[in-house]
mmCIF file of C-alpha atoms in Angstrom:
data_model
loop_
_atom_site.group_PDB
_atom_site.id
_atom_site.type_symbol
_atom_site.label_atom_id
_atom_site.label_comp_id
_atom_site.label_asym_id
_atom_site.label_seq_id
_atom_site.Cartn_x
_atom_site.Cartn_y
_atom_site.Cartn_z
ATOM 1 C CA MET A 1 -11.559 273.885 100.656
ATOM 2 C CA LEU A 2 -11.482 270.980 103.065
ATOM 3 C CA ILE A 3 -14.567 269.440 101.491
ATOM 4 C CA TRP A 4 -12.925 269.766 98.093
ATOM 5 C CA SER A 5 -9.772 268.095 99.432
ATOM 6 C CA LEU A 6 -11.753 265.247 100.941
ATOM 7 C CA ARG A 7 -13.672 264.758 97.693
ATOM 8 C CA SER A 8 -10.383 264.727 95.782
ATOM 9 C CA LEU A 9 -8.999 262.149 98.168
ATOM 10 C CA VAL A 10 -12.033 259.924 97.731
ATOM 11 C CA ILE A 11 -11.867 260.304 93.958
ATOM 12 C CA VAL A 12 -8.177 259.392 93.963
ATOM 13 C CA LEU A 13 -8.816 256.338 96.145
ATOM 14 C CA VAL A 14 -11.706 255.142 93.983
ATOM 15 C CA ALA A 15 -9.693 255.754 90.817
ATOM 16 C CA SER A 16 -6.763 253.816 92.267
ATOM 17 C CA THR A 17 -9.015 250.905 93.112
ATOM 18 C CA MET A 18 -10.557 250.903 89.646
ATOM 19 C CA SER A 19 -7.117 251.167 88.090
ATOM 20 C CA ALA A 20 -5.968 248.142 90.066
ATOM 21 C CA CYS A 21 -9.034 246.223 88.924
ATOM 22 C CA ASN A 22 -8.068 247.052 85.350
ATOM 23 C CA PHE A 23 -5.254 244.522 85.693
ATOM 24 C CA SER A 24 -7.956 241.893 85.245
ATOM 25 C CA ARG A 25 -6.891 239.118 82.920
ATOM 26 C CA LEU A 26 -10.231 239.059 81.178
ATOM 27 C CA LYS A 27 -11.335 241.616 78.679
ATOM 28 C CA ASP A 28 -14.750 241.721 77.093
ATOM 29 C CA ASP A 29 -14.445 242.464 73.390
ATOM 30 C CA GLY A 30 -18.037 241.521 72.765
ATOM 31 C CA SER A 31 -17.285 238.389 70.792
ATOM 32 C CA SER A 32 -18.004 236.059 73.664
ATOM 33 C CA ASN A 33 -19.286 236.062 77.191
ATOM 34 C CA GLU A 34 -15.746 235.192 78.252
ATOM 35 C CA SER A 35 -13.095 236.579 75.954
ATOM 36 C CA PHE A 36 -9.475 236.728 76.895
ATOM 37 C CA ILE A 37 -6.534 239.020 76.399
ATOM 38 C CA PRO A 38 -5.495 238.664 72.744
ATOM 39 C CA LEU A 39 -2.580 236.508 71.740
ATOM 40 C CA SER A 40 0.725 238.133 70.993
ATOM 41 C CA THR A 41 2.323 237.587 67.606
ATOM 42 C CA GLN A 42 4.904 235.382 69.309
ATOM 43 C CA GLU A 43 2.179 233.223 70.881
ATOM 44 C CA LYS A 44 0.305 232.812 67.612
ATOM 45 C CA ALA A 45 3.483 231.561 65.981
ATOM 46 C CA THR A 46 4.736 229.346 68.781
ATOM 47 C CA VAL A 47 2.012 227.966 71.041
ATOM 48 C CA MET A 48 -1.168 227.825 68.964
ATOM 49 C CA ASN A 49 -0.614 224.239 67.905
ATOM 50 C CA TYR A 50 -1.803 220.806 69.034
ATOM 51 C CA SER A 51 1.587 219.722 70.326
ATOM 52 C CA TYR A 52 1.930 222.642 72.732
ATOM 53 C CA ILE A 53 -1.698 222.653 73.897
ATOM 54 C CA ASN A 54 -1.650 218.883 74.321
ATOM 55 C CA ASP A 55 1.610 218.809 76.295
ATOM 56 C CA ARG A 56 0.890 221.845 78.467
ATOM 57 C CA ILE A 57 -2.858 221.569 79.066
ATOM 58 C CA LEU A 58 -4.639 218.494 77.723
ATOM 59 C CA LYS A 59 -2.256 215.793 78.942
ATOM 60 C CA PRO A 60 -1.844 217.051 82.517
ATOM 61 C CA LYS A 61 -5.391 218.333 83.041
ATOM 62 C CA CYS A 62 -7.665 216.199 80.833
ATOM 63 C CA LEU A 63 -6.114 212.872 79.886
ATOM 64 C CA THR A 64 -6.080 211.550 83.442
ATOM 65 C CA CYS A 65 -9.786 210.840 82.843
ATOM 66 C CA HIS A 66 -10.006 211.030 79.040
ATOM 67 C CA ASP A 67 -7.148 208.818 77.834
ATOM 68 C CA SER A 68 -7.582 206.140 75.164
ATOM 69 C CA GLY A 69 -10.067 203.487 76.208
ATOM 70 C CA GLN A 70 -12.116 205.928 78.277
ATOM 71 C CA GLU A 71 -15.705 206.762 77.345
ATOM 72 C CA VAL A 72 -14.615 210.204 76.143
ATOM 73 C CA ASP A 73 -11.241 209.658 74.465
ATOM 74 C CA LEU A 74 -9.153 212.816 73.976
ATOM 75 C CA SER A 75 -5.873 211.042 73.351
ATOM 76 C CA THR A 76 -5.500 211.934 69.663
ATOM 77 C CA TYR A 77 -5.623 215.147 67.676
ATOM 78 C CA GLU A 78 -8.509 213.822 65.588
ATOM 79 C CA ASN A 79 -10.586 213.106 68.678
ATOM 80 C CA ILE A 80 -9.793 216.514 70.172
ATOM 81 C CA PHE A 81 -10.715 218.209 66.889
ATOM 82 C CA SER A 82 -14.070 216.405 66.773
ATOM 83 C CA ALA A 83 -14.795 217.240 70.385
ATOM 84 C CA ARG A 84 -13.638 220.875 70.318
ATOM 85 C CA ASP A 85 -17.144 222.323 70.571
ATOM 86 C CA SER A 86 -17.895 220.070 73.497
ATOM 87 C CA ILE A 87 -14.611 221.024 75.159
ATOM 88 C CA HIS A 88 -15.429 224.693 74.671
ATOM 89 C CA ARG A 89 -18.880 224.215 76.182
ATOM 90 C CA THR A 90 -17.813 222.207 79.218
ATOM 91 C CA VAL A 91 -14.766 224.328 80.041
ATOM 92 C CA PHE A 92 -15.964 227.835 79.232
ATOM 93 C CA VAL A 93 -19.773 227.799 79.330
ATOM 94 C CA GLU A 94 -20.740 225.149 81.854
ATOM 95 C CA ASN A 95 -17.476 225.320 83.800
ATOM 96 C CA SER A 96 -17.869 221.614 84.482
ATOM 97 C CA MET A 97 -14.416 220.550 83.232
ATOM 98 C CA PRO A 98 -11.784 219.727 84.206
ATOM 99 C CA LYS A 99 -13.058 217.866 87.233
ATOM 100 C CA LYS A 100 -9.599 217.098 88.598
ATOM 101 C CA GLY A 101 -7.303 220.093 88.843
ATOM 102 C CA LEU A 102 -8.162 223.591 87.755
ATOM 103 C CA LEU A 103 -6.837 225.316 84.680
ATOM 104 C CA THR A 104 -4.824 228.425 85.413
ATOM 105 C CA ASP A 105 -6.100 231.655 83.896
ATOM 106 C CA ASN A 106 -3.376 231.507 81.271
ATOM 107 C CA GLU A 107 -4.123 227.878 80.409
ATOM 108 C CA LYS A 108 -7.793 228.785 79.958
ATOM 109 C CA ARG A 109 -6.797 231.735 77.814
ATOM 110 C CA LEU A 110 -4.547 229.657 75.547
ATOM 111 C CA LEU A 111 -7.078 226.825 75.242
ATOM 112 C CA TRP A 112 -9.852 229.306 74.472
ATOM 113 C CA HIS A 113 -7.833 230.984 71.722
ATOM 114 C CA TRP A 114 -6.697 227.643 70.282
ATOM 115 C CA ILE A 115 -10.274 226.399 69.992
ATOM 116 C CA ASN A 116 -11.398 229.757 68.577
ATOM 117 C CA LEU A 117 -8.674 229.528 65.912
ATOM 118 C CA GLY A 118 -10.159 226.188 64.826
ATOM 119 C CA SER A 119 -7.859 223.985 66.915
ATOM 120 C CA PRO A 120 -4.964 224.083 64.415
ATOM 121 C CA LYS A 121 -2.553 221.172 64.402
ATOM 122 C CA GLU A 122 0.351 223.462 63.507
ATOM 123 C CA SER A 123 1.005 227.082 64.365
ATOM 124 C CA ASP A 124 0.409 229.639 61.649
ATOM 125 C CA LEU A 125 3.967 230.693 60.922
ATOM 126 C CA GLY A 126 2.592 233.304 58.551
ATOM 127 C CA THR A 127 1.736 235.365 61.619
ATOM 128 C CA ILE A 128 5.416 236.006 62.208
ATOM 129 C CA VAL A 129 6.301 239.489 61.088
ATOM 130 C CA PRO A 130 9.852 240.789 60.956
ATOM 131 C CA PRO A 131 10.399 242.657 64.192
ATOM 132 C CA ALA A 132 11.184 246.334 64.060
ATOM 133 C CA ASP A 133 14.527 247.375 65.456
ATOM 134 C CA ILE A 134 14.502 247.311 69.213
ATOM 135 C CA LEU A 135 15.727 250.511 70.760
ATOM 136 C CA PRO A 136 17.394 250.740 74.178
ATOM 137 C CA THR A 137 14.424 252.593 75.653
ATOM 138 C CA PHE A 138 11.857 251.295 78.088
ATOM 139 C CA GLU A 139 9.031 252.025 75.636
ATOM 140 C CA SER A 140 10.617 249.891 72.938
ATOM 141 C CA ILE A 141 11.695 247.113 75.335
ATOM 142 C CA ASP A 142 8.270 247.060 76.955
ATOM 143 C CA ARG A 143 6.367 246.964 73.660
ATOM 144 C CA GLN A 144 8.579 244.501 71.808
ATOM 145 C CA ILE A 145 9.856 242.236 74.566
ATOM 146 C CA LEU A 146 8.038 242.491 77.904
ATOM 147 C CA GLN A 147 4.488 242.716 76.541
ATOM 148 C CA ASN A 148 5.195 240.058 73.915
ATOM 149 C CA LYS A 149 7.075 237.474 75.934
ATOM 150 C CA CYS A 150 6.905 238.214 79.644
ATOM 151 C CA VAL A 151 3.638 239.676 80.928
ATOM 152 C CA VAL A 152 1.734 236.514 80.026
ATOM 153 C CA CYS A 153 3.219 235.058 83.218
ATOM 154 C CA HIS A 154 4.125 238.276 85.043
ATOM 155 C CA SER A 155 0.515 239.295 85.622
ATOM 156 C CA PRO A 156 -1.796 239.074 88.628
ATOM 157 C CA GLY A 157 -2.865 235.478 89.216
ATOM 158 C CA GLU A 158 -0.142 233.978 87.031
ATOM 159 C CA SER A 159 3.077 232.176 87.934
ATOM 160 C CA GLY A 160 5.181 235.350 87.773
ATOM 161 C CA LYS A 161 2.711 237.476 89.735
ATOM 162 C CA ARG A 162 5.304 238.382 92.380
ATOM 163 C CA ILE A 163 7.448 240.208 89.856
ATOM 164 C CA PRO A 164 5.529 242.890 87.935
ATOM 165 C CA LEU A 165 7.462 244.323 84.996
ATOM 166 C CA ASP A 166 6.251 247.907 84.784
ATOM 167 C CA LYS A 167 9.036 250.498 84.879
ATOM 168 C CA GLU A 168 8.421 251.606 88.473
ATOM 169 C CA SER A 169 8.489 248.027 89.742
ATOM 170 C CA LEU A 170 11.632 247.217 87.783
ATOM 171 C CA LEU A 171 13.429 250.236 89.216
ATOM 172 C CA ASN A 172 12.226 249.827 92.808
ATOM 173 C CA SER A 173 12.069 246.065 93.364
ATOM 174 C CA PRO A 174 14.049 244.758 96.345
ATOM 175 C CA LEU A 175 15.214 242.113 93.896
ATOM 176 C CA GLU A 176 17.229 244.878 92.206
ATOM 177 C CA LEU A 177 15.869 243.996 88.783
ATOM 178 C CA VAL A 178 17.244 247.180 87.251
ATOM 179 C CA ILE A 179 20.248 248.983 88.737
ATOM 180 C CA PRO A 180 20.735 252.043 86.533
ATOM 181 C CA GLY A 181 24.251 252.053 85.110
ATOM 182 C CA ASN A 182 25.030 248.533 86.325
ATOM 183 C CA ALA A 183 23.727 245.943 83.879
ATOM 184 C CA ASP A 184 25.920 243.120 85.176
ATOM 185 C CA ASP A 185 24.247 243.159 88.612
ATOM 186 C CA SER A 186 20.715 243.911 87.396
ATOM 187 C CA GLY A 187 18.346 241.008 87.947
ATOM 188 C CA LEU A 188 16.569 241.547 84.620
ATOM 189 C CA VAL A 189 19.817 241.130 82.673
ATOM 190 C CA ILE A 190 20.904 238.153 84.764
ATOM 191 C CA ALA A 191 17.496 236.502 84.285
ATOM 192 C CA VAL A 192 17.548 236.720 80.488
ATOM 193 C CA GLU A 193 21.263 235.994 80.030
ATOM 194 C CA ARG A 194 21.640 232.995 82.345
ATOM 195 C CA THR A 195 21.542 229.576 80.709
ATOM 196 C CA ASP A 196 20.242 227.317 83.499
ATOM 197 C CA GLU A 197 16.640 226.306 84.280
ATOM 198 C CA LYS A 198 15.903 229.731 85.775
ATOM 199 C CA ARG A 199 16.522 231.547 82.496
ATOM 200 C CA MET A 200 13.717 233.874 81.522
ATOM 201 C CA PRO A 201 11.463 233.382 79.666
ATOM 202 C CA LEU A 202 11.213 229.932 81.215
ATOM 203 C CA ALA A 203 11.942 226.971 78.967
ATOM 204 C CA GLU A 204 9.589 224.847 81.103
ATOM 205 C CA GLU A 205 6.761 227.202 80.065
ATOM 206 C CA GLY A 206 7.612 226.551 76.435
ATOM 207 C CA TYR A 207 9.561 229.720 75.696
ATOM 208 C CA GLY A 208 12.911 230.088 73.958
ATOM 209 C CA PRO A 209 15.590 232.549 75.033
ATOM 210 C CA LEU A 210 15.527 236.188 73.997
ATOM 211 C CA SER A 211 17.488 237.008 70.865
ATOM 212 C CA ASP A 212 20.901 238.631 71.164
ATOM 213 C CA LYS A 213 19.400 241.911 69.903
ATOM 214 C CA GLU A 214 16.721 241.819 72.587
ATOM 215 C CA LYS A 215 19.230 241.098 75.345
ATOM 216 C CA GLU A 216 21.535 243.820 74.075
ATOM 217 C CA ALA A 217 18.700 246.383 74.068
ATOM 218 C CA ILE A 218 17.924 245.641 77.729
ATOM 219 C CA ARG A 219 21.592 245.758 78.685
ATOM 220 C CA THR A 220 22.190 249.055 76.842
ATOM 221 C CA TRP A 221 19.064 250.658 78.369
ATOM 222 C CA ILE A 222 20.351 249.873 81.848
ATOM 223 C CA VAL A 223 23.950 250.911 81.101
ATOM 224 C CA ASN A 224 22.583 254.225 79.817
ATOM 225 C CA GLY A 225 20.895 254.826 83.165
ATOM 226 C CA ALA A 226 17.447 253.304 82.532
ATOM 227 C CA LYS A 227 16.000 256.792 82.173
ATOM 228 C CA ASP A 228 13.992 256.801 78.930
ATOM 229 C CA MET B 1 -14.621 268.220 108.573
ATOM 230 C CA LYS B 2 -10.975 269.137 109.048
ATOM 231 C CA SER B 3 -10.559 266.484 111.707
ATOM 232 C CA LEU B 4 -12.235 263.899 109.464
ATOM 233 C CA PHE B 5 -9.832 264.758 106.664
ATOM 234 C CA LEU B 6 -6.840 264.501 108.975
ATOM 235 C CA ALA B 7 -8.124 261.242 110.441
ATOM 236 C CA THR B 8 -8.428 259.797 106.937
ATOM 237 C CA ILE B 9 -4.873 260.828 106.107
ATOM 238 C CA MET B 10 -3.569 259.468 109.411
ATOM 239 C CA ALA B 11 -5.386 256.187 108.816
ATOM 240 C CA LEU B 12 -3.843 255.819 105.365
ATOM 241 C CA LEU B 13 -0.275 256.666 106.366
ATOM 242 C CA PRO B 14 0.436 253.475 108.324
ATOM 243 C CA MET B 15 -0.959 251.413 105.425
ATOM 244 C CA THR B 16 1.524 253.082 103.117
ATOM 245 C CA THR B 17 4.361 252.436 105.525
ATOM 246 C CA LEU B 18 3.372 248.823 106.087
ATOM 247 C CA ALA B 19 3.191 248.223 102.354
ATOM 248 C CA GLN B 20 6.838 249.214 102.074
ATOM 249 C CA ASN B 21 8.104 247.185 105.013
ATOM 250 C CA ALA B 22 9.107 243.602 104.406
ATOM 251 C CA SER B 23 8.031 240.834 106.767
ATOM 252 C CA SER B 24 10.746 238.541 108.074
ATOM 253 C CA ALA B 25 9.412 235.730 105.847
ATOM 254 C CA LYS B 26 9.682 238.087 102.860
ATOM 255 C CA VAL B 27 13.249 238.954 103.865
ATOM 256 C CA ALA B 28 14.094 235.229 104.065
ATOM 257 C CA GLU B 29 12.645 234.770 100.564
ATOM 258 C CA LEU B 30 14.594 237.770 99.262
ATOM 259 C CA ALA B 31 17.715 236.286 100.879
ATOM 260 C CA ALA B 32 17.165 233.042 98.970
ATOM 261 C CA HIS B 33 16.830 235.034 95.729
ATOM 262 C CA ARG B 34 19.970 236.945 96.733
ATOM 263 C CA VAL B 35 21.882 233.689 97.193
ATOM 264 C CA ASP B 36 20.809 232.625 93.697
ATOM 265 C CA ARG B 37 21.938 235.993 92.304
ATOM 266 C CA LEU B 38 25.321 235.890 94.052
ATOM 267 C CA VAL B 39 25.960 232.310 92.948
ATOM 268 C CA THR B 40 24.981 233.115 89.351
ATOM 269 C CA THR B 41 27.362 236.073 89.263
ATOM 270 C CA GLY B 42 30.150 234.053 90.876
ATOM 271 C CA LYS B 43 30.367 236.202 94.000
ATOM 272 C CA ILE B 44 29.825 233.441 96.586
ATOM 273 C CA ASP B 45 30.524 229.726 96.764
ATOM 274 C CA ALA B 46 28.592 227.893 94.039
ATOM 275 C CA GLY B 47 27.804 225.101 96.535
ATOM 276 C CA PHE B 48 24.990 227.242 97.975
ATOM 277 C CA ALA B 49 22.796 226.298 95.008
ATOM 278 C CA LYS B 50 22.707 222.617 95.948
ATOM 279 C CA ARG B 51 23.573 222.715 99.639
ATOM 280 C CA LEU B 52 21.722 225.712 101.079
ATOM 281 C CA GLU B 53 20.279 224.321 104.316
ATOM 282 C CA ARG B 54 19.424 227.156 106.645
ATOM 283 C CA ILE B 55 18.375 230.802 106.646
ATOM 284 C CA ASP B 56 18.404 232.732 109.939
ATOM 285 C CA VAL B 57 16.810 236.182 110.150
ATOM 286 C CA SER B 58 17.397 238.663 112.966
ATOM 287 C CA ALA B 59 17.086 242.398 113.553
ATOM 288 C CA ALA B 60 19.975 244.669 112.622
ATOM 289 C CA SER B 61 20.942 248.270 113.255
ATOM 290 C CA PRO B 62 21.825 251.098 112.844
ATOM 291 C CA ALA B 63 19.534 252.260 110.042
ATOM 292 C CA PRO B 64 19.347 251.778 107.160
ATOM 293 C CA ALA B 65 20.176 248.198 108.261
ATOM 294 C CA ALA B 66 17.026 246.466 109.513
ATOM 295 C CA PHE B 67 17.599 242.724 108.992
ATOM 296 C CA LYS B 68 20.670 240.529 109.301
ATOM 297 C CA VAL B 69 20.402 237.213 107.469
ATOM 298 C CA LEU B 70 22.811 234.323 107.886
ATOM 299 C CA VAL B 71 22.613 231.695 105.131
ATOM 300 C CA SER B 72 24.300 228.352 105.775
ATOM 301 C CA GLN B 73 25.154 225.316 103.708
ATOM 302 C CA THR B 74 24.821 221.781 105.062
ATOM 303 C CA LYS B 75 26.965 221.004 108.095
ATOM 304 C CA PRO B 76 30.290 219.281 107.414
ATOM 305 C CA LEU B 77 31.466 216.299 109.464
ATOM 306 C CA GLN B 78 33.899 218.619 111.226
ATOM 307 C CA GLY B 79 34.109 222.389 111.482
ATOM 308 C CA LEU B 80 31.687 225.135 110.540
ATOM 309 C CA PRO B 81 29.438 225.135 107.463
ATOM 310 C CA ILE B 82 30.062 227.590 104.644
ATOM 311 C CA GLN B 83 28.084 230.712 105.520
ATOM 312 C CA VAL B 84 27.313 234.151 104.116
ATOM 313 C CA GLU B 85 25.956 237.062 106.110
ATOM 314 C CA MET B 86 23.703 239.584 104.397
ATOM 315 C CA VAL B 87 22.173 242.847 105.558
ATOM 316 C CA PHE B 88 18.848 244.185 104.245
ATOM 317 C CA ASP B 89 16.996 247.440 104.786
ATOM 318 C CA VAL B 90 13.445 247.695 106.092
ATOM 319 C CA ALA B 91 11.963 247.222 102.594
ATOM 320 C CA GLY B 92 14.083 244.130 101.968
ATOM 321 C CA LYS B 93 16.638 245.793 99.688
ATOM 322 C CA PRO B 94 20.084 244.237 100.027
ATOM 323 C CA LEU B 95 22.719 246.508 101.551
ATOM 324 C CA SER B 96 25.760 244.257 101.879
ATOM 325 C CA PHE B 97 27.021 240.689 102.070
ATOM 326 C CA LYS B 98 30.165 238.999 103.363
ATOM 327 C CA ALA B 99 31.363 235.420 103.354
ATOM 328 C CA ILE B 100 32.140 234.061 106.822
ATOM 329 C CA PRO B 101 35.704 232.697 106.619
ATOM 330 C CA GLY B 102 36.657 229.147 107.577
ATOM 331 C CA GLY B 103 33.599 227.262 106.374
ATOM 332 C CA VAL B 104 33.848 223.682 105.156
ATOM 333 C CA ALA B 105 31.573 222.099 102.534
ATOM 334 C CA GLY B 106 29.036 219.585 103.816
ATOM 335 C CA ALA B 107 27.194 216.775 102.076
ATOM 336 C CA ASP B 108 24.983 217.326 99.021
ATOM 337 C CA PRO B 109 21.417 216.455 100.092
ATOM 338 C CA GLY B 110 20.710 215.354 96.516
ATOM 339 C CA TYR B 111 17.677 217.406 95.545
ATOM 340 C CA ASP B 112 17.339 215.658 92.198
ATOM 341 C CA GLY B 113 13.858 216.644 91.055
ATOM 342 C CA GLY B 114 14.976 219.440 88.770
ATOM 343 C CA LYS B 115 14.949 222.185 91.418
ATOM 344 C CA ASN B 116 17.944 222.992 93.541
ATOM 345 C CA ALA B 117 17.955 223.814 97.251
ATOM 346 C CA VAL B 118 17.685 227.566 96.651
ATOM 347 C CA THR B 119 14.571 227.170 94.488
ATOM 348 C CA LEU B 120 12.991 224.846 97.042
ATOM 349 C CA PHE B 121 13.607 227.512 99.690
ATOM 350 C CA GLU B 122 12.037 230.168 97.454
ATOM 351 C CA ASN B 123 8.960 228.067 96.683
ATOM 352 C CA SER B 124 8.489 227.071 100.328
ATOM 353 C CA LEU B 125 8.665 230.680 101.446
ATOM 354 C CA HIS B 126 6.186 231.717 98.734
ATOM 355 C CA GLN B 127 3.674 229.422 100.434
ATOM 356 C CA ILE B 128 4.085 231.346 103.682
ATOM 357 C CA ILE B 129 4.056 234.808 102.117
ATOM 358 C CA ASP B 130 0.945 233.995 100.055
ATOM 359 C CA SER B 131 -0.869 232.777 103.188
ATOM 360 C CA ALA B 132 0.250 235.643 105.432
ATOM 361 C CA ASN B 133 -3.370 236.727 105.976
ATOM 362 C CA ASP B 134 -4.223 233.321 107.457
ATOM 363 C CA ALA B 135 -4.246 233.734 111.235
ATOM 364 C CA ASN B 136 -2.425 230.414 111.663
ATOM 365 C CA ILE B 137 0.344 231.370 109.252
ATOM 366 C CA ALA B 138 0.716 235.071 110.136
ATOM 367 C CA PRO B 139 2.977 234.457 113.194
ATOM 368 C CA PHE B 140 5.414 232.640 110.932
ATOM 369 C CA ALA B 141 5.242 235.247 108.154
ATOM 370 C CA ASN B 142 5.855 238.134 110.526
ATOM 371 C CA GLY B 143 8.082 236.550 113.158
ATOM 372 C CA LEU B 144 10.193 234.120 111.144
ATOM 373 C CA THR B 145 13.582 233.593 112.755
ATOM 374 C CA SER B 146 14.835 230.535 110.879
ATOM 375 C CA VAL B 147 14.030 228.161 108.024
ATOM 376 C CA ILE B 148 15.746 224.806 107.695
ATOM 377 C CA LEU B 149 15.416 222.703 104.538
ATOM 378 C CA THR B 150 15.751 218.927 104.703
ATOM 379 C CA LYS B 151 14.947 215.994 102.448
ATOM 380 C CA VAL B 152 12.299 213.722 103.968
ATOM 381 C CA ASN B 153 10.397 210.559 103.134
ATOM 382 C CA GLN B 154 6.664 211.046 103.655
ATOM 383 C CA ASP B 155 4.639 207.891 103.098
ATOM 384 C CA GLY B 156 7.140 206.644 100.552
ATOM 385 C CA MET B 157 7.447 209.953 98.702
ATOM 386 C CA ILE B 158 10.702 211.894 98.775
ATOM 387 C CA MET B 159 10.034 215.564 99.452
ATOM 388 C CA SER B 160 11.657 218.695 100.783
ATOM 389 C CA LYS B 161 10.550 219.930 104.187
ATOM 390 C CA ALA B 162 11.089 223.564 105.139
ATOM 391 C CA GLN B 163 10.694 223.967 108.882
ATOM 392 C CA VAL B 164 10.026 227.518 110.027
ATOM 393 C CA LYS B 165 10.556 228.823 113.533
ATOM 394 C CA SER B 166 9.139 232.124 114.713
ATOM 395 C CA SER B 167 9.666 234.535 117.567
ATOM 396 C CA ALA B 168 5.880 234.904 117.749
ATOM 397 C CA THR B 169 5.026 231.290 118.610
ATOM 398 C CA PRO B 170 6.702 228.187 120.022
ATOM 399 C CA SER B 171 5.041 226.110 117.278
ATOM 400 C CA LYS B 172 6.855 225.200 114.064
ATOM 401 C CA LEU B 173 5.483 225.440 110.546
ATOM 402 C CA ASN B 174 6.418 222.679 108.113
ATOM 403 C CA VAL B 175 6.068 223.225 104.352
ATOM 404 C CA TYR B 176 6.388 220.148 102.132
ATOM 405 C CA LEU B 177 7.232 220.338 98.439
ATOM 406 C CA MET B 178 7.774 217.726 95.772
ATOM 407 C CA LEU B 179 11.369 217.799 94.576
ATOM 408 C CA ASN B 180 10.142 219.409 91.344
ATOM 409 C CA GLY B 181 9.141 222.414 93.449
ATOM 410 C CA ALA B 182 5.390 221.774 93.499
ATOM 411 C CA PHE B 183 3.603 222.434 96.770
ATOM 412 C CA MET B 184 2.345 219.362 98.634
ATOM 413 C CA SER B 185 1.154 220.429 102.075
ATOM 414 C CA LYS B 186 1.916 222.385 105.181
ATOM 415 C CA ASP B 187 1.249 221.708 108.847
ATOM 416 C CA ILE B 188 1.886 223.283 112.187
ATOM 417 C CA GLU B 189 3.825 221.291 114.743
ATOM 418 C CA LYS B 190 2.821 222.199 118.320
#
């Protein structure tokens, strides 16, 4: 009996460790030796364009050495487009770029997807699909809001790593993110409803505010006791 | 075998407990977040956002109270600064807060890089919490008693400096951030 218990304990511990490792940002779908978590519909429609990639990644991390007049000039869309295979090779295969300043995991992910999509100048707005009605349940909020717009940053290794958004964490955080029955004092509601620079999702990360329907679903879920 | 099983359980129990207990640096960070929350909801003086200058952490009792935190705005020319006292449990969950009466507003330090004083506190404390396994930083993460935020000029660059004192060491830890909240450096002052 004791041996069985000990074995069970070891199995649980190993399973827990493996489960934790499953939070890895990288997933291997077989299409590349380094393939990343897929883009959400929102990301395809909003950030897979030259303007966003240039402002968020290329300018701060590449143009310090590759501005106009440099031997390798990445200052225009045309030059980037011509050099996209080389960028892919040096960043993702040889890991030799950028030399100054590392790309975050999310920056690498977005750059990788953008190059894989053919380095489009504009986002493909055709990827926007009318959202289904959002219900005031955690399953619906998680699937349609958190997974789509929040976990990109609120994941291990990313800027929001300190605040995981699974249901248990939301309910038990010392930051009181969800206070069942009290939406007004719940950090999650305050974060998405505030209008200053700390509004979530962050404007400085390129995200717009949640829609009124999305905010209302979160508020109603909490008012109803945050049970479902 | 039975003793091995029990030993394994006993070894894991403290880890579980420790994982739930907040360090004093974590409590200071949670207090900064709490200040932001209370300002946003209009429950304390809005001046804390720009003028938060000091966070003091001490032990509190009886249970469930475990930490008492005093947050202070910049000192006025005369009188006491505007202060709020907060109480947290052992996991860092807020239990209560009360404004200390009679405080007078001090000067605005002018953190004009896009991040207010509260955010600079939060980001400075993140640097300590994230380095808590570093033997040089651990005494400050676990024994933090106060953090004071000031605006300094380092080699011609205007930055925020969060100076941390600890009950575990007479040294002081300084964390420097750009006024946009980006980490610059940290050093230990003997």
